Short mmCIF file of C-alpha atoms in Angstrom, two decimals:
data_model
loop_
_atom_site.label_atom_id
_atom_site.label_comp_id
_atom_site.label_asym_id
_atom_site.label_seq_id
_atom_site.Cartn_x
_atom_site.Cartn_y
_atom_site.Cartn_z
CA MET G 1 92.51 129.36 100.28
CA THR G 2 92.24 125.81 101.55
CA GLY G 3 90.35 123.49 99.20
CA LEU G 4 87.38 121.70 100.75
CA GLY G 5 85.52 118.60 99.66
CA ALA G 6 83.54 115.60 100.83
CA ILE G 7 83.61 111.87 100.19
CA PHE G 8 80.99 109.61 98.64
CA LEU G 9 81.66 106.44 100.60
CA PRO G 10 81.58 103.24 98.52
CA GLN G 11 79.54 101.60 101.27
CA ASN G 12 76.67 103.51 99.66
CA PRO G 13 75.13 101.60 96.73
CA PRO G 14 76.28 102.92 93.36
CA GLU G 15 72.78 104.09 92.44
CA ARG G 16 72.92 106.55 95.38
CA LEU G 17 75.76 108.47 93.76
CA ARG G 18 73.50 110.43 91.42
CA SER G 19 71.50 112.17 94.13
CA ILE G 20 74.58 112.86 96.26
CA ALA G 21 76.62 114.24 93.35
CA ARG G 22 73.75 116.47 92.27
CA ALA G 23 73.19 117.69 95.82
CA ALA G 24 76.90 118.54 96.05
CA ASP G 25 76.87 120.34 92.71
CA GLU G 26 73.74 122.35 93.45
CA ALA G 27 75.08 123.37 96.86
CA GLY G 28 78.36 124.60 95.35
CA LEU G 29 80.66 121.96 96.85
CA GLU G 30 84.12 122.19 95.32
CA GLN G 31 85.12 118.53 95.27
CA LEU G 32 83.48 115.13 95.72
CA TRP G 33 85.87 112.23 96.16
CA LEU G 34 85.27 108.53 95.46
CA TRP G 35 87.14 105.46 96.63
CA GLU G 36 87.92 102.37 94.59
CA ASP G 37 87.85 100.01 97.56
CA CYS G 38 87.59 96.30 96.84
CA PHE G 39 84.99 95.05 96.19
CA LEU G 40 82.65 98.01 96.11
CA ASN G 41 82.29 100.75 93.48
CA GLY G 42 84.46 101.01 90.37
CA GLY G 43 86.36 104.28 90.58
CA VAL G 44 86.50 105.31 86.92
CA SER G 45 82.92 104.34 86.07
CA ALA G 46 81.58 106.11 89.16
CA ALA G 47 83.66 109.23 88.51
CA ALA G 48 82.55 109.41 84.87
CA ALA G 49 78.91 109.17 85.91
CA ALA G 50 79.27 111.79 88.64
CA LEU G 51 80.99 114.17 86.25
CA ALA G 52 78.30 113.66 83.62
CA TRP G 53 75.52 114.33 86.14
CA THR G 54 77.07 117.62 87.31
CA THR G 55 78.30 120.87 85.81
CA ARG G 56 80.73 122.50 88.25
CA LEU G 57 81.71 119.81 90.74
CA ARG G 58 85.24 118.44 90.62
CA VAL G 59 85.32 114.67 91.16
CA GLY G 60 88.35 112.90 92.59
CA ILE G 61 89.29 109.23 92.71
CA GLY G 62 91.43 108.48 95.71
CA ILE G 63 92.88 106.10 94.70
CA LEU G 64 93.21 103.76 91.73
CA PRO G 65 95.31 100.78 92.94
CA VAL G 66 98.06 100.39 90.35
CA PRO G 67 98.29 96.56 90.54
CA LEU G 68 94.70 96.24 89.28
CA ARG G 69 95.36 97.86 85.87
CA ASN G 70 97.89 97.87 83.11
CA VAL G 71 99.31 101.39 83.06
CA ALA G 72 98.27 101.86 79.43
CA LEU G 73 94.64 101.27 80.43
CA THR G 74 94.96 103.68 83.35
CA ALA G 75 96.36 106.31 81.00
CA MET G 76 93.52 105.75 78.51
CA GLU G 77 90.89 106.11 81.24
CA VAL G 78 92.44 109.20 82.82
CA ALA G 79 92.96 110.81 79.42
CA THR G 80 89.34 110.14 78.46
CA LEU G 81 88.04 111.72 81.66
CA HIS G 82 90.16 114.80 81.10
CA ARG G 83 89.27 115.10 77.42
CA MET G 84 85.57 115.02 78.34
CA PHE G 85 85.55 116.93 81.63
CA GLY G 86 88.79 118.90 81.80
CA ASP G 87 90.24 119.65 85.21
CA ARG G 88 86.99 118.68 86.92
CA ALA G 89 88.45 115.16 86.92
CA ILE G 90 91.04 114.42 89.60
CA VAL G 91 92.70 111.00 89.69
CA GLY G 92 95.09 109.61 92.27
CA VAL G 93 97.01 106.34 92.09
CA GLY G 94 98.64 104.25 94.80
CA HIS G 95 99.70 100.85 96.10
CA GLY G 96 96.22 99.70 97.03
CA VAL G 97 95.48 97.69 100.16
CA GLN G 98 97.96 94.82 100.05
CA GLU G 99 95.54 92.28 101.52
CA TRP G 100 93.08 93.01 98.71
CA MET G 101 95.81 92.91 96.08
CA LYS G 102 96.81 89.46 97.34
CA GLN G 103 93.19 88.37 97.35
CA VAL G 104 92.84 89.07 93.63
CA GLY G 105 96.25 87.68 92.70
CA VAL G 106 98.07 90.90 91.79
CA LYS G 107 100.09 91.67 94.94
CA ALA G 108 103.55 92.88 93.92
CA ALA G 109 106.66 91.53 95.58
CA SER G 110 107.96 95.11 95.56
CA PRO G 111 105.04 97.57 95.76
CA MET G 112 107.45 100.51 95.70
CA THR G 113 109.03 99.37 92.44
CA MET G 114 105.62 98.83 90.89
CA LEU G 115 104.38 102.25 91.96
CA ARG G 116 107.53 103.96 90.68
CA GLU G 117 107.33 102.23 87.30
CA GLN G 118 103.59 102.84 86.94
CA ALA G 119 103.73 106.50 87.97
CA THR G 120 106.67 107.21 85.69
CA ALA G 121 105.02 105.58 82.69
CA LEU G 122 101.62 107.13 83.46
CA ARG G 123 103.03 110.64 83.55
CA ALA G 124 104.85 110.14 80.25
CA LEU G 125 101.76 108.71 78.54
CA LEU G 126 99.55 111.54 79.78
CA ASN G 127 102.16 113.97 78.47
CA GLY G 128 101.57 112.50 75.01
CA GLU G 129 104.91 110.74 74.81
CA SER G 130 105.69 107.44 73.10
CA VAL G 131 106.82 105.11 75.87
CA THR G 132 109.06 102.08 75.63
CA THR G 133 110.18 100.52 78.87
CA ASP G 134 111.16 97.07 80.13
CA GLY G 135 110.76 97.25 83.89
CA ARG G 136 110.08 94.64 86.51
CA TYR G 137 106.33 95.28 86.34
CA VAL G 138 105.78 97.66 83.42
CA GLN G 139 106.66 96.59 79.90
CA LEU G 140 105.61 98.89 77.08
CA GLU G 141 106.75 99.00 73.46
CA GLN G 142 106.16 102.29 71.64
CA VAL G 143 102.88 102.93 73.43
CA LYS G 144 101.41 106.36 72.74
CA LEU G 145 97.92 107.68 73.40
CA ASP G 146 96.01 108.79 70.31
CA TRP G 147 93.90 111.10 72.49
CA PRO G 148 96.11 112.40 75.32
CA PRO G 149 94.74 115.20 77.51
CA GLU G 150 94.99 118.63 75.94
CA GLN G 151 96.84 119.71 79.09
CA PRO G 152 98.67 117.05 81.13
CA PRO G 153 96.79 116.62 84.42
CA ALA G 154 98.40 116.74 87.84
CA LEU G 155 99.65 113.34 88.99
CA LEU G 156 98.48 112.62 92.55
CA VAL G 157 99.79 109.63 94.49
CA GLY G 158 98.38 108.11 97.67
CA ALA G 159 100.89 107.41 100.41
CA THR G 160 101.29 106.52 104.09
CA GLY G 161 104.81 105.38 104.95
CA PRO G 162 107.98 107.49 104.71
CA LYS G 163 109.35 105.69 101.63
CA THR G 164 106.17 106.14 99.62
CA LEU G 165 105.87 109.73 100.76
CA ARG G 166 109.36 110.44 99.47
CA LEU G 167 108.37 108.82 96.19
CA THR G 168 105.33 111.08 95.85
CA GLY G 169 107.57 114.10 96.30
CA GLU G 170 109.89 112.82 93.63
CA LEU G 171 107.33 111.74 91.03
CA GLY G 172 104.01 113.36 91.88
CA ASP G 173 102.42 116.78 91.71
CA GLY G 174 100.49 115.97 94.85
CA THR G 175 100.04 113.47 97.66
CA ILE G 176 96.86 111.98 99.11
CA LEU G 177 96.85 111.11 102.82
CA THR G 178 94.33 108.69 104.26
CA GLY G 179 91.68 109.40 106.85
CA GLY G 180 92.98 109.14 110.40
CA THR G 181 96.10 111.20 109.69
CA SER G 182 96.62 113.79 112.43
CA PRO G 183 97.82 117.38 111.92
CA ASP G 184 101.20 116.28 113.25
CA GLY G 185 101.10 113.43 110.74
CA VAL G 186 100.54 115.99 107.98
CA ARG G 187 103.58 117.95 109.13
CA ALA G 188 105.68 114.78 109.19
CA ALA G 189 104.42 113.84 105.73
CA ARG G 190 105.45 117.25 104.42
CA GLU G 191 108.96 116.62 105.71
CA HIS G 192 109.16 113.21 104.05
CA ILE G 193 107.71 114.48 100.77
CA GLY G 194 110.30 117.23 100.59
CA ALA G 195 108.62 118.77 97.55
CA PRO G 196 108.43 122.44 96.58
CA ASP G 197 105.60 124.70 97.72
CA GLY G 198 103.45 123.90 94.69
CA HIS G 199 103.05 120.27 95.72
CA GLN G 200 99.41 119.52 96.57
CA LEU G 201 98.59 117.72 99.81
CA VAL G 202 95.09 116.24 100.01
CA VAL G 203 93.98 114.93 103.40
CA PHE G 204 90.88 112.89 104.20
CA LEU G 205 89.38 114.00 107.52
CA PRO G 206 86.69 111.89 109.25
CA ALA G 207 83.83 114.20 110.21
CA ALA G 208 80.33 113.89 111.62
CA LEU G 209 77.66 116.58 111.78
CA GLY G 210 74.28 116.66 113.47
CA PRO G 211 72.75 115.59 116.78
CA THR G 212 74.09 112.01 116.60
CA ALA G 213 77.57 113.03 115.45
CA ALA G 214 79.47 112.16 118.64
CA ASP G 215 77.89 108.71 118.94
CA ARG G 216 78.57 107.88 115.30
CA MET G 217 82.18 109.01 115.51
CA ALA G 218 82.70 106.99 118.70
CA ARG G 219 81.39 103.86 116.97
CA GLN G 220 83.65 104.48 114.01
CA GLN G 221 86.68 104.94 116.24
CA GLU G 222 85.85 101.79 118.17
CA ARG G 223 85.72 99.86 114.90
CA TYR G 224 88.77 101.31 113.13
CA GLY G 225 90.97 102.74 115.92
CA MET G 226 92.46 105.54 113.82
CA ASP G 227 95.39 107.61 115.07
CA PHE G 228 93.24 110.72 114.67
CA PRO G 229 89.55 109.89 115.16
CA GLY G 230 88.29 112.98 113.36
CA VAL G 231 85.87 115.66 114.41
CA ALA G 232 82.26 115.45 115.55
CA GLY G 233 80.09 118.45 116.28
CA ASP G 234 78.68 121.50 114.57
CA SER G 235 79.98 123.28 111.48
CA GLN G 236 82.15 125.61 113.56
CA ALA G 237 83.94 122.68 115.20
CA VAL G 238 84.53 121.05 111.82
CA ALA G 239 85.82 124.29 110.31
CA GLU G 240 88.23 124.81 113.22
CA THR G 241 89.61 121.31 112.72
CA VAL G 242 89.99 121.90 108.99
CA ALA G 243 92.01 125.02 109.89
CA LEU G 244 94.38 122.87 111.98
CA PHE G 245 95.08 120.69 108.96
CA ALA G 246 95.57 123.72 106.72
CA GLU G 247 98.07 125.15 109.19
CA ALA G 248 99.88 121.81 109.16
CA GLY G 249 100.30 122.01 105.38
CA ALA G 250 97.19 120.47 103.81
CA THR G 251 96.18 122.25 100.61
CA THR G 252 92.83 120.40 100.38
CA VAL G 253 90.83 118.81 103.20
CA VAL G 254 88.18 116.28 102.18
CA LEU G 255 85.59 115.50 104.85
CA GLN G 256 84.84 111.81 105.25
CA PRO G 257 81.37 111.03 106.69
CA THR G 258 80.74 108.07 108.92
CA VAL G 259 79.47 104.93 107.22
CA ASP G 260 76.23 105.24 109.19
CA ASP G 261 75.60 108.90 108.36
CA PRO G 262 71.80 109.10 108.10
CA ASP G 263 71.77 111.76 105.37
CA PRO G 264 74.71 111.68 102.89
CA GLU G 265 73.03 114.30 100.69
CA GLY G 266 72.60 116.55 103.69
CA PHE G 267 76.25 116.02 104.62
CA VAL G 268 77.59 117.31 101.29
CA ARG G 269 75.18 120.25 101.40
CA ALA G 270 76.32 121.16 104.91
CA VAL G 271 79.99 120.98 103.92
CA ALA G 272 79.31 123.38 101.04
CA THR G 273 76.94 125.83 102.70
CA GLU G 274 77.83 125.70 106.40
CA VAL G 275 81.46 124.62 106.76
CA ARG G 276 82.89 126.28 103.62
CA PRO G 277 82.01 129.85 104.67
CA LEU G 278 83.88 129.29 107.95
CA VAL G 279 87.06 127.96 106.33
CA GLY G 280 89.66 130.45 105.13
#
């Protein structure tokens, strides 16, 4: 069965997260995803709060930009989330937006090398290993978590281009694709990833529900010009589009509301109670 979730956009103030997370949990939504976009909400702090406010909801961070954190700190934070909340915590890592990374003085000369070194070290640390490495960007000397996760979590990596997609297939248990990816883009990503059938593929799908859906989606497309603008309409239209992505190879589709959605709590409820029953 295709996994289904929704996104809490960081354009919402952080204090709005509580009501949206609780609405999602009470409605039976499977997953609520957060973004660590600069310079909005902190991903780990927001995820920890959302997990603490809920009982069943899985909370994903898509993604933590690896240049912003030492990999030992990332491992400590991910391990802590998993020790406290088990597999309800989902964490993805990635390059980050290069313009933002430059803005804060951490842009890597070789983002691919940095991502490879970080992902390799992160997996080993979360496996409870003692890690010593002297890479271009990651230098660790006998670093070992005192409280690793009881079960190593899946390592998800965000990717867009072919080289990064191949890297996610090599190093990751799953890949996160950004909003605006088309079903054909999902198929192409699958080819680049080249991973076995168990590899997760999470896709963000722009979606708008309600009487103003078409107008809001048109404004969003005018602003961002995505390759695939998303879907606007009723729950049936959204479910049919989710099915297209599932057929293309997505294992989880996460619906991304428009920034000007008038009712974010209503959006997550509708995804859980109206769209979910229509998705196989």
